[in-house]
Short mmCIF file of C-alpha atoms in Angstrom, two decimals:
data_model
loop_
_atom_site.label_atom_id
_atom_site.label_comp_id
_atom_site.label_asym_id
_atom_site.label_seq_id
_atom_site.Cartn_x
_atom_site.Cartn_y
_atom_site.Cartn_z
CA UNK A 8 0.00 0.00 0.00
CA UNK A 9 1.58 3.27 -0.95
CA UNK A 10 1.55 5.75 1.17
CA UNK A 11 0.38 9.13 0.51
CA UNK A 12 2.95 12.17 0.75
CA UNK A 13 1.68 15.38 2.53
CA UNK A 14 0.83 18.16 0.43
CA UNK A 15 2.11 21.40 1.53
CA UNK A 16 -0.64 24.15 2.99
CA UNK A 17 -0.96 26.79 0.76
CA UNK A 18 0.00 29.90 3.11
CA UNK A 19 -3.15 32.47 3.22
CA UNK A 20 -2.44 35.88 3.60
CA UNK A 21 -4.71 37.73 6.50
CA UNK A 22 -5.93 40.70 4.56
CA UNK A 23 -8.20 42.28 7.39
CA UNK A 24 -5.13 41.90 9.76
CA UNK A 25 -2.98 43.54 6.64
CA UNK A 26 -5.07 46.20 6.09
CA UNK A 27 -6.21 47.24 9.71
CA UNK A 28 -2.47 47.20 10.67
CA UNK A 29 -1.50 49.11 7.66
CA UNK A 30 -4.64 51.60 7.24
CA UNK A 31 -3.83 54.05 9.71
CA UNK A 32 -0.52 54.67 8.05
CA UNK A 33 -2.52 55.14 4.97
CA UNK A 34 -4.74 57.54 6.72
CA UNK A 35 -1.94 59.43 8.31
CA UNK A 36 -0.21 60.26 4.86
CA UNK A 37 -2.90 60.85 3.08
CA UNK A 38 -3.32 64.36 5.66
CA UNK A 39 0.18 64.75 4.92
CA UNK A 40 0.47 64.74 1.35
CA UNK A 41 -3.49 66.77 1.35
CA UNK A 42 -1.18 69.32 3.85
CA UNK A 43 1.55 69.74 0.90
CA UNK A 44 -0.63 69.38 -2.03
CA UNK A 45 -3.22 72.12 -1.10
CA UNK A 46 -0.24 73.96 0.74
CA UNK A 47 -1.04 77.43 -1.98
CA UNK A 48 -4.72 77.43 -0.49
CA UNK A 49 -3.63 76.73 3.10
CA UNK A 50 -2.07 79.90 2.92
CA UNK A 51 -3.95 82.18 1.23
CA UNK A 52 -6.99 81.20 3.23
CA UNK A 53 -4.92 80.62 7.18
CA UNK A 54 -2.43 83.41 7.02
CA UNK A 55 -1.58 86.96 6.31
CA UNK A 56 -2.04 87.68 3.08
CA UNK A 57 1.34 88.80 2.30
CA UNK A 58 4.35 87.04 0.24
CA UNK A 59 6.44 85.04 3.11
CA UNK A 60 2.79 83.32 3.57
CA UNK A 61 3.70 79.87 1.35
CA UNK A 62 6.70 80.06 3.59
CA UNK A 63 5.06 80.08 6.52
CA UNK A 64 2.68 77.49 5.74
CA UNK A 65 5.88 75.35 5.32
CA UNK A 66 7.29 76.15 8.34
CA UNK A 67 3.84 74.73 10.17
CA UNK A 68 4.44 71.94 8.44
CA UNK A 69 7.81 71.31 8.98
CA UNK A 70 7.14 72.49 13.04
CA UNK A 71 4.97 69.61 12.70
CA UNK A 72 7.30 67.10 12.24
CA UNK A 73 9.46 68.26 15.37
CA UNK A 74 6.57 66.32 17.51
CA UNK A 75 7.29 63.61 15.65
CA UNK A 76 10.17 62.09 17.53
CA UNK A 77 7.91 62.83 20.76
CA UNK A 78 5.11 60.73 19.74
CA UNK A 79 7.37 57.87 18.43
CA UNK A 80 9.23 57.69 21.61
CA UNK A 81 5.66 58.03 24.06
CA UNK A 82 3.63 55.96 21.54
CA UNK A 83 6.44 53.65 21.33
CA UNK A 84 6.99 52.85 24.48
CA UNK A 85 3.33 52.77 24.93
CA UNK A 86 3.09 49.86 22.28
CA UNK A 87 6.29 48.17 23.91
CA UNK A 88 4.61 47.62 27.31
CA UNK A 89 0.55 47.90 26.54
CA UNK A 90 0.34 46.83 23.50
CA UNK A 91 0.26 46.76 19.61
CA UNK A 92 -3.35 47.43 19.24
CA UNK A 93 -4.24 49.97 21.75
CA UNK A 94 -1.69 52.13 20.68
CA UNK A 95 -2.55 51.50 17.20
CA UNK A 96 -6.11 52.76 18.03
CA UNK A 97 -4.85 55.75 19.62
CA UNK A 98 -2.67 57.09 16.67
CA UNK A 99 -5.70 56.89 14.20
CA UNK A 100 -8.23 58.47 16.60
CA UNK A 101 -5.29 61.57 16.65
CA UNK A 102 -4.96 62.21 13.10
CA UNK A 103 -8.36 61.49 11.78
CA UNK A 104 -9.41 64.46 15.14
CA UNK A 105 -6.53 66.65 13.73
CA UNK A 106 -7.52 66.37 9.64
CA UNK A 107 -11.37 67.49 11.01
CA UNK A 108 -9.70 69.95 12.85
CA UNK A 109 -8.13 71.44 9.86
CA UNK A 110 -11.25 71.11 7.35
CA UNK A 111 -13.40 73.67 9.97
CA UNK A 112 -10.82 75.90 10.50
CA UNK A 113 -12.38 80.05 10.48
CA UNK A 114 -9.94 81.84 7.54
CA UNK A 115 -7.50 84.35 8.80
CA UNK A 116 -9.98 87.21 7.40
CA UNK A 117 -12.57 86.05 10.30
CA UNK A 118 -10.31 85.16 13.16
CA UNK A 119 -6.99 86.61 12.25
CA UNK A 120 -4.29 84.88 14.39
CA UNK A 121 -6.42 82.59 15.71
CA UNK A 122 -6.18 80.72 12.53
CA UNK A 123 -2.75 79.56 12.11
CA UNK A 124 -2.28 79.16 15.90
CA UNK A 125 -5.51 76.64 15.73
CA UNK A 126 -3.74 74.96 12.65
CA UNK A 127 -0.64 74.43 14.27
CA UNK A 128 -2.30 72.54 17.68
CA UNK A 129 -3.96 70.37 14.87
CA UNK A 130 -0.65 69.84 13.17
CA UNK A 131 1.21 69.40 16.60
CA UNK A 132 -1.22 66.37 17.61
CA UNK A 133 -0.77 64.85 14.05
CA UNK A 134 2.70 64.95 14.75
CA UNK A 135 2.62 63.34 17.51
CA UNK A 136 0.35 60.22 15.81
CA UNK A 137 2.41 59.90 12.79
CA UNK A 138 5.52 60.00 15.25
CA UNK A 139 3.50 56.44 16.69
CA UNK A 140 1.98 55.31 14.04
CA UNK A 141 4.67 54.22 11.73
CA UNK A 142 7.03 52.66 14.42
CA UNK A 143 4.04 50.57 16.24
CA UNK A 144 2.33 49.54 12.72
CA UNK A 145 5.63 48.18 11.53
CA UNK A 146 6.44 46.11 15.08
CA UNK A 147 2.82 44.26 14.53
CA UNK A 148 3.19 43.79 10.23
CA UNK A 149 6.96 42.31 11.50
CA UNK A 150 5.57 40.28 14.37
CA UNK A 151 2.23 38.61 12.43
CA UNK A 152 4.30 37.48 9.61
CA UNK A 153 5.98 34.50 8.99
CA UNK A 154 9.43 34.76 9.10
CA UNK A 155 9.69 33.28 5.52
CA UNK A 156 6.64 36.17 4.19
CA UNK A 157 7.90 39.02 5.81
CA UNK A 158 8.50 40.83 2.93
CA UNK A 159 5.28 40.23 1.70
CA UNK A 160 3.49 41.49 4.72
CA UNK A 161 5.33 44.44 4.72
CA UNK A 162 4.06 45.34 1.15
CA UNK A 163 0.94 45.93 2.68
CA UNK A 164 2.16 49.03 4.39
CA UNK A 165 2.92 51.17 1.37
CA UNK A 166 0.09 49.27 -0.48
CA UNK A 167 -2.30 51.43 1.51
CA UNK A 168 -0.35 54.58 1.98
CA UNK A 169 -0.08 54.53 -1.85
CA UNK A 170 -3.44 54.15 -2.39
CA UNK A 171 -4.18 56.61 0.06
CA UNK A 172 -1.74 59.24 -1.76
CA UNK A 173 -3.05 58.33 -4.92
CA UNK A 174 -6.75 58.75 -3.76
CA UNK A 175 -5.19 62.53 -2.50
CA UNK A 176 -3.56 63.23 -5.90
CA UNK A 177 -6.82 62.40 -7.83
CA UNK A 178 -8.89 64.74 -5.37
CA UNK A 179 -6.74 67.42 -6.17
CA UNK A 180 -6.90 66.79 -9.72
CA UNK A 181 -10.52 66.51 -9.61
CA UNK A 182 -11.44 69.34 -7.44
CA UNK A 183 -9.23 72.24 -9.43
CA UNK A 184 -10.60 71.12 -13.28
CA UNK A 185 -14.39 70.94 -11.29
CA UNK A 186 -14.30 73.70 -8.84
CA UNK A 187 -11.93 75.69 -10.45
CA UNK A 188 -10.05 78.45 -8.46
CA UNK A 189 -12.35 80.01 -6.67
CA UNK A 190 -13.78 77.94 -5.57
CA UNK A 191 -10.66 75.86 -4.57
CA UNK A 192 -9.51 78.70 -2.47
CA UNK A 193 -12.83 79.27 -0.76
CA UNK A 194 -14.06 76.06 0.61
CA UNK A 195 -12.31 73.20 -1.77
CA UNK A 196 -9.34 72.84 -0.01
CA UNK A 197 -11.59 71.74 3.11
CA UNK A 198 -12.81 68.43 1.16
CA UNK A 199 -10.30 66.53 1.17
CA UNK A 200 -9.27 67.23 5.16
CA UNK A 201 -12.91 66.23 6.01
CA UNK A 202 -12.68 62.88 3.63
CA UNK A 203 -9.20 62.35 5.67
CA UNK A 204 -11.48 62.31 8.97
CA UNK A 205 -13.99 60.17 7.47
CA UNK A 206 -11.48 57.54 6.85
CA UNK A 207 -10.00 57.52 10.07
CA UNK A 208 -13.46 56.46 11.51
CA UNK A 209 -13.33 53.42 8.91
CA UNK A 210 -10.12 53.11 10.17
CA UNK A 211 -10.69 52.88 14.24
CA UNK A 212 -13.62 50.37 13.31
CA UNK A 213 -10.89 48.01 11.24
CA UNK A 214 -8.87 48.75 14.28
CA UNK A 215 -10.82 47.30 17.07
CA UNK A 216 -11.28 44.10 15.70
CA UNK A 217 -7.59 43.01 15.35
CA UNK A 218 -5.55 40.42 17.75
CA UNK A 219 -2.41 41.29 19.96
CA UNK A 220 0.46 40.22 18.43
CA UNK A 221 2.15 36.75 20.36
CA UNK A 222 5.63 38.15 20.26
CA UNK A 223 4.18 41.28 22.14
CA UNK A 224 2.25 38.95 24.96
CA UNK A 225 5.41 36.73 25.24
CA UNK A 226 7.82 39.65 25.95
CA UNK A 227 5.52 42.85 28.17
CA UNK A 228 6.69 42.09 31.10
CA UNK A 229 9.88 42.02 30.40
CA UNK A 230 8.94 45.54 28.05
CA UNK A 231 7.73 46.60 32.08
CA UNK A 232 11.13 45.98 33.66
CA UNK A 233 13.24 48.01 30.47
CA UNK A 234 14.73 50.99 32.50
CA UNK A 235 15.51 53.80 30.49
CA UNK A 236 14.68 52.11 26.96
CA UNK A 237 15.71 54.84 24.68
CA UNK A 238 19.27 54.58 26.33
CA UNK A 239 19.40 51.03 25.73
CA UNK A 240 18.45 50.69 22.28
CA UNK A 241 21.84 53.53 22.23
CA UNK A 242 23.88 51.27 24.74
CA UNK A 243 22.87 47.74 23.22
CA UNK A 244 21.77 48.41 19.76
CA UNK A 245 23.93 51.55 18.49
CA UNK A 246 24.85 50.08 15.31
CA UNK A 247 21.37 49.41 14.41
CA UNK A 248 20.58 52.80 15.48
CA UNK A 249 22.71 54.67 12.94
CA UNK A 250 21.73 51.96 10.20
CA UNK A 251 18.32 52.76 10.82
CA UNK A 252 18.96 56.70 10.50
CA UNK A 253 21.22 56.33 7.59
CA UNK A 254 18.99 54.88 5.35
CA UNK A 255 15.97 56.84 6.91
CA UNK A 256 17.45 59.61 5.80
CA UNK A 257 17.00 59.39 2.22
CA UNK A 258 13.85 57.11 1.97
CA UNK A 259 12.06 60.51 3.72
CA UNK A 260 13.71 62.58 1.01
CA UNK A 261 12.49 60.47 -1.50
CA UNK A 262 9.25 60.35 -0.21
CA UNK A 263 8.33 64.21 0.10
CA UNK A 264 10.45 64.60 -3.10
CA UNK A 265 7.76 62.67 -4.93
CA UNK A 266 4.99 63.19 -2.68
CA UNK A 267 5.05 66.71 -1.83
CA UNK A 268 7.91 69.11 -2.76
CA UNK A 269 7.44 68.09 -6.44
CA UNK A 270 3.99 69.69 -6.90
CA UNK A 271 4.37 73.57 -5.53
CA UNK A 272 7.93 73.20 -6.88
CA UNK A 273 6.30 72.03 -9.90
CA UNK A 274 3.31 74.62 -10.12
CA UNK A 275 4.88 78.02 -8.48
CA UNK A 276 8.44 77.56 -9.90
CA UNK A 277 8.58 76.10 -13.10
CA UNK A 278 5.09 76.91 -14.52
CA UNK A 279 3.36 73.75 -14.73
CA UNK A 280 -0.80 73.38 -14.59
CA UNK A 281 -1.91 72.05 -11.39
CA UNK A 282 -3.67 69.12 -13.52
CA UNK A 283 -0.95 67.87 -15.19
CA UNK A 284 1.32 67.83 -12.03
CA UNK A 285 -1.72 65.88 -10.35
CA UNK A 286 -2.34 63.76 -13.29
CA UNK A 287 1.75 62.64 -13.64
CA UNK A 288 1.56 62.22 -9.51
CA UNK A 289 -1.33 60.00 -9.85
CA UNK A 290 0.14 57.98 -12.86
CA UNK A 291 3.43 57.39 -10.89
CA UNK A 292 1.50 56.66 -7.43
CA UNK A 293 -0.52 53.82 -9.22
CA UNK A 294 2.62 52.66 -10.51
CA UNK A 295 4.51 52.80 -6.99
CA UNK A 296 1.21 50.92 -5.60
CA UNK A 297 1.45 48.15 -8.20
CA UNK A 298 5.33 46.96 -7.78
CA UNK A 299 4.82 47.14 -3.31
CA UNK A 300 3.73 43.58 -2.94
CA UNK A 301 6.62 42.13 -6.23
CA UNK A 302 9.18 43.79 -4.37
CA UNK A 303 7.98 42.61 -1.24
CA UNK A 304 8.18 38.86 -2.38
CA UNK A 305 12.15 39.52 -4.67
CA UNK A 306 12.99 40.42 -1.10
CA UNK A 307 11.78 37.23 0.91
CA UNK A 308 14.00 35.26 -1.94
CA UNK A 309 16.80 37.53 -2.76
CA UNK A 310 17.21 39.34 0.00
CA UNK A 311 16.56 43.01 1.69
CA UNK A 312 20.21 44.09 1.32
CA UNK A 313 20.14 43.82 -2.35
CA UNK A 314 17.05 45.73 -3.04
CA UNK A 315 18.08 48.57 -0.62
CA UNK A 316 21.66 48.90 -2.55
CA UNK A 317 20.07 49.56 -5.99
CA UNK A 318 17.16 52.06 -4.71
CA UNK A 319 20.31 54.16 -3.15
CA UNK A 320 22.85 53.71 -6.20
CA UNK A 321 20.47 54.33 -8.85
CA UNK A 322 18.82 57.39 -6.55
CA UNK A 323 22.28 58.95 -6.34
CA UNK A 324 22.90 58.52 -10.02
CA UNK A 325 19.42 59.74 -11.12
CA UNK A 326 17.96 62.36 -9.20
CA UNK A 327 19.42 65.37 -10.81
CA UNK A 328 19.32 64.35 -14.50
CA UNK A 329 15.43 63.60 -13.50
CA UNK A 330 15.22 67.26 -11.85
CA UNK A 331 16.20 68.45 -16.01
CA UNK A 332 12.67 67.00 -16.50
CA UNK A 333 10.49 69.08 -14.42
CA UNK A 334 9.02 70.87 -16.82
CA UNK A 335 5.33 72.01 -18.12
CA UNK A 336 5.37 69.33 -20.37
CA UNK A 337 3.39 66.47 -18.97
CA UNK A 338 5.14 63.66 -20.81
CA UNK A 339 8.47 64.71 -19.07
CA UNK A 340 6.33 65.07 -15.80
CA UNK A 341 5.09 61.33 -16.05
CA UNK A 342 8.44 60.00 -16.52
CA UNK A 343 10.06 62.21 -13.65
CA UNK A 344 6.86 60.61 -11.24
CA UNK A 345 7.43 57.02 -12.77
CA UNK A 346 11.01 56.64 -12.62
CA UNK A 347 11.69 57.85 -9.40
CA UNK A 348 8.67 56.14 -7.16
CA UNK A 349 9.10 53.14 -8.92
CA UNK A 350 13.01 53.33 -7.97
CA UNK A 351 11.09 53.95 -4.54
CA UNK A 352 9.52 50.85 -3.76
CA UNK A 353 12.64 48.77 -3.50
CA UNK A 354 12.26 50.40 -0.17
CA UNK A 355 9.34 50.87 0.55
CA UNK A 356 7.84 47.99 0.38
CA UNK A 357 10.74 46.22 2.99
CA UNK A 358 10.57 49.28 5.30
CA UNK A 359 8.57 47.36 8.18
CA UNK A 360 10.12 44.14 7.74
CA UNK A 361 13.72 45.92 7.53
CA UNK A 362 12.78 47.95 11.03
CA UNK A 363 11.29 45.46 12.84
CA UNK A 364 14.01 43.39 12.10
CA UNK A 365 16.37 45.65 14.06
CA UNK A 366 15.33 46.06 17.31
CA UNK A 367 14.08 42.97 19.98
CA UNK A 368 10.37 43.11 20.96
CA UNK A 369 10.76 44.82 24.11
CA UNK A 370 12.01 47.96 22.65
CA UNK A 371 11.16 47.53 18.83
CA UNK A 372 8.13 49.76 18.43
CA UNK A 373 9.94 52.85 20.96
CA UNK A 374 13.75 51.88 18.86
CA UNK A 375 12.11 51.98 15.65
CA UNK A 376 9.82 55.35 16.59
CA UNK A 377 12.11 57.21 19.00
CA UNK A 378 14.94 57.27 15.95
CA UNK A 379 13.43 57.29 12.85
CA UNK A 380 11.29 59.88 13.75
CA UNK A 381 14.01 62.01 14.70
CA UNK A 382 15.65 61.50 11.34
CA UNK A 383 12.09 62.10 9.94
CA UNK A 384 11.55 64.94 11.50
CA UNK A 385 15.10 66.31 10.17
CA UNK A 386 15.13 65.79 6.94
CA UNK A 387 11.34 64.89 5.83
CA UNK A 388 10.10 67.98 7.79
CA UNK A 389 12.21 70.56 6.35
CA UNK A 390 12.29 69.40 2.56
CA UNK A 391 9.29 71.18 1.14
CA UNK A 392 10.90 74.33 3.28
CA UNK A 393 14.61 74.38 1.80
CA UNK A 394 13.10 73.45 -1.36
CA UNK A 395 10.88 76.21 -1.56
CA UNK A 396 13.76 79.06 -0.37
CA UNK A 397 16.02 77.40 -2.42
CA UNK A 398 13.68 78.27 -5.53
CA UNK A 399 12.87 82.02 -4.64
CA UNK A 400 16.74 82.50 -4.34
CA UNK A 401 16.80 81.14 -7.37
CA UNK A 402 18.77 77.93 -7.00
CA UNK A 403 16.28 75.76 -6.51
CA UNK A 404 18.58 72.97 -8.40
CA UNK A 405 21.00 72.38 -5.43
CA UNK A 406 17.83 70.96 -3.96
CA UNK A 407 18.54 67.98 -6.26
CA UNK A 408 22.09 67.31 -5.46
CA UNK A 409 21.26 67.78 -1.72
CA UNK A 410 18.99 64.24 -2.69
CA UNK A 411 21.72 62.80 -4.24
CA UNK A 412 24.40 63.26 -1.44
CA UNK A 413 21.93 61.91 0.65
CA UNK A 414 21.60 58.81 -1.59
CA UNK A 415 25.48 58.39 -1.99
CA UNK A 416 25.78 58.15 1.97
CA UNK A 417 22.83 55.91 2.32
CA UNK A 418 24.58 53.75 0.24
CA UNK A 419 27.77 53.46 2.31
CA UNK A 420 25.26 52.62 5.23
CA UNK A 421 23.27 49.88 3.69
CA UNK A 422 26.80 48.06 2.95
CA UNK A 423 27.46 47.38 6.59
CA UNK A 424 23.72 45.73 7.15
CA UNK A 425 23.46 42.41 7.44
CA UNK A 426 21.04 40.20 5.52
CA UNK A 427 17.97 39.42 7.40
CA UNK A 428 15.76 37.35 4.71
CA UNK A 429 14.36 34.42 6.68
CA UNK A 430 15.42 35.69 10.41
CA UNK A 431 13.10 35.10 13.43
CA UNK A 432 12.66 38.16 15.48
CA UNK A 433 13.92 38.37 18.53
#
């Protein structure tokens, strides 16, 4: 009698757990990019109607970020010793308050002042989410998966945020060729704030019906007993530390190159229409959504290491000869969009497995949030800002090769990482 040979189980991946976990990053971007996209509108309509206001609006955006590093490390350690979910919970019920917040706010022609300082509390506590939210959704995508799939879970992250952007992109593209103007500058801005809150409800429901994470329930009370966790993850994890910095760094450039400093810089400095910038953003998002969950599973077979030395390499070699393209031509638009998000993903859609491969559960949501929000906050926060004084001093090129040196030494610091395709967290 033969005997029969066991067929292997096909693996089934758990979307609601995917997309719970990875919504409120979604969420939390899409106010983001919405912030930098309808940053001209923001300012006309919240500030003092005078030519430093763009500027300003910037510099609420990039003030923003500075709570980042706050919530990442009180969110984080939060997560590390209550939990995965309840802190996951908490983030969305922040932004999707804040994005409300910013859709009602009275114009600086009713309340003067008032305005900005009311946009900047709303700003401050989305900070503080977004500062939690990526670090905590990461640990849980990195603990739920399979140590074989991790890649593929993590795809799942930018999946979302992606479509989130893209959903942004085709609002503003939308709303200016419908409302026109006017219009946009009156109350159309507003939409897309309020749709931001909307979501977040969706979101918290999603939310609420997720499990802890075993890795989490195994290792809280030893989470309880960490003394001084953000000086430990210096003391026993400093190498991981400045990895996780250095190639921080320039994923955050990339991402409000593409995402956000591209379309003022676009529109106000080299003379594009607003729909064609949003049209060649949306073209390139749907292209960055569609290679996420590819790249996730060339990782989980050849490796994160790899992937993460091309996206630098060919970022350093690229960025400035794509700059050349930025133009009011919408072919040359599309390509810029295309080429550089798609060069993108190769991070991207690694990033959670990549950080919560770093750090051991006790301190991996507060080691991943505490440091690269801090790096975030440095160099994500202030791009749209230099970018936009770099252009009215008219050398809005050496934006550009700032991205590029920031490439070149991301590169150096991906060499030293070790391979972690296949590892068991810690």
């Amino acid at each position: 009698m033969s005997e029969q040979v066991a067929q292997p189980v096909e693996h089934k991946l758990p979307v609601r757990k995917l997309v719970a976990a990875s919504i409120g990053n979604a969420i939390e971007w899409y106010d983001w990019t919405v912030y930098a996209t309808f940053s001209t509108y923001i300012a006309s309509a919240l500030f003092a109607p005078d030519s430093k206001a763009l500027i300003t609006t910037f510099a609420t955006y990039a003030l923003a970020f500075f709570f980042r590093p706050l919530g990442g490390f009180l969110l984080g350690r939060f997560a590390d010793v209550r939990g995965r979910k309840p802190a996951m919970i908490l983030t969305i019920v922040l932004m999707a308050g804040g994005s409300l917040a910013i859709g009602v706010l009275p114009t600086f022609a009713a309340v003067g002042w008032l305005a900005p300082i009311l946009l900047l509390l709303a700003r401050i506590a989305q900070g503080i989410s977004l500062g939690g939210e990526v670090s905590n959704a990461s640990a849980y995508l990195g603990e739920i998966a399979p140590s074989s799939r991790r890649g593929r879970y993590s795809a799942f992250f930018y999946i979302s945020t992606g479509g989130a952007v893209l959903i942004a992109s085709l609002l503003g593209y939308f709303l200016i060729r419908i409302l026109g103007k006017e219009d946009m500058a009156s109350y159309g801005w507003r939409i897309p704030f309020i749709v931001g809150g909307v979501l977040g409800i969706v979101g918290l429901w999603l939310r609420r019906t997720i499990d802890e994470t075993e890795h989490f329930e195994k290792s809280k009370d030893k989470a309880r007993h960490v003394k001084n966790p953000l000086l430990v993850t210096l003391k026993q994890h400093p190498k991981a530390v400045g990895q996780l910095i250095g190639y921080t760094m320039l994923s955050t450039l990339c991402y409000y190159t593409f995402f956000s400093t591209l379309t003022p810089f676009a529109i106000n400095a080299k003379k594009a229409s607003a729909d064609d910038v949003f049209l060649a953003l949306s073209i390139g998002t749907a292209l960055f959504i569609a290679l996420q969950y590819p790249m996730g599973v060339l990782s989980d077979r050849f490796g994160r290491k790899p992937q993460l030395l091309v996206w630098s390499a060919a970022t350093a070699i690229l960025i400035v000869p794509l700059s050349t393209l930025i133009t009011p031509n919408v072919g040359n638009l599309i390509v810029v969009f295309c080429v550089g998000l798609g060069l993108y993903t190769a991070m991207t859609s690694i990033a959670p497995a990549i950080m919560s491969e770093m750090f051991p559960t006790e301190v991996r949501a507060l080691g991943i949030g505490a440091w690269y929000n801090v790096t975030v906050a440095t160099f994500g926060g202030t791009a749209p800002l230099v970018n936009t004084a770099l252009a009215e001093a008219g050398v809005s090129y050496v934006f550009f090769w700032y991205v590029a040196a920031g490439a070149a030494i991301a590169f150096f610091v991906i060499r030293t990482l070790p391979e972690t395709k296949g590892m068991d967290l810690k």
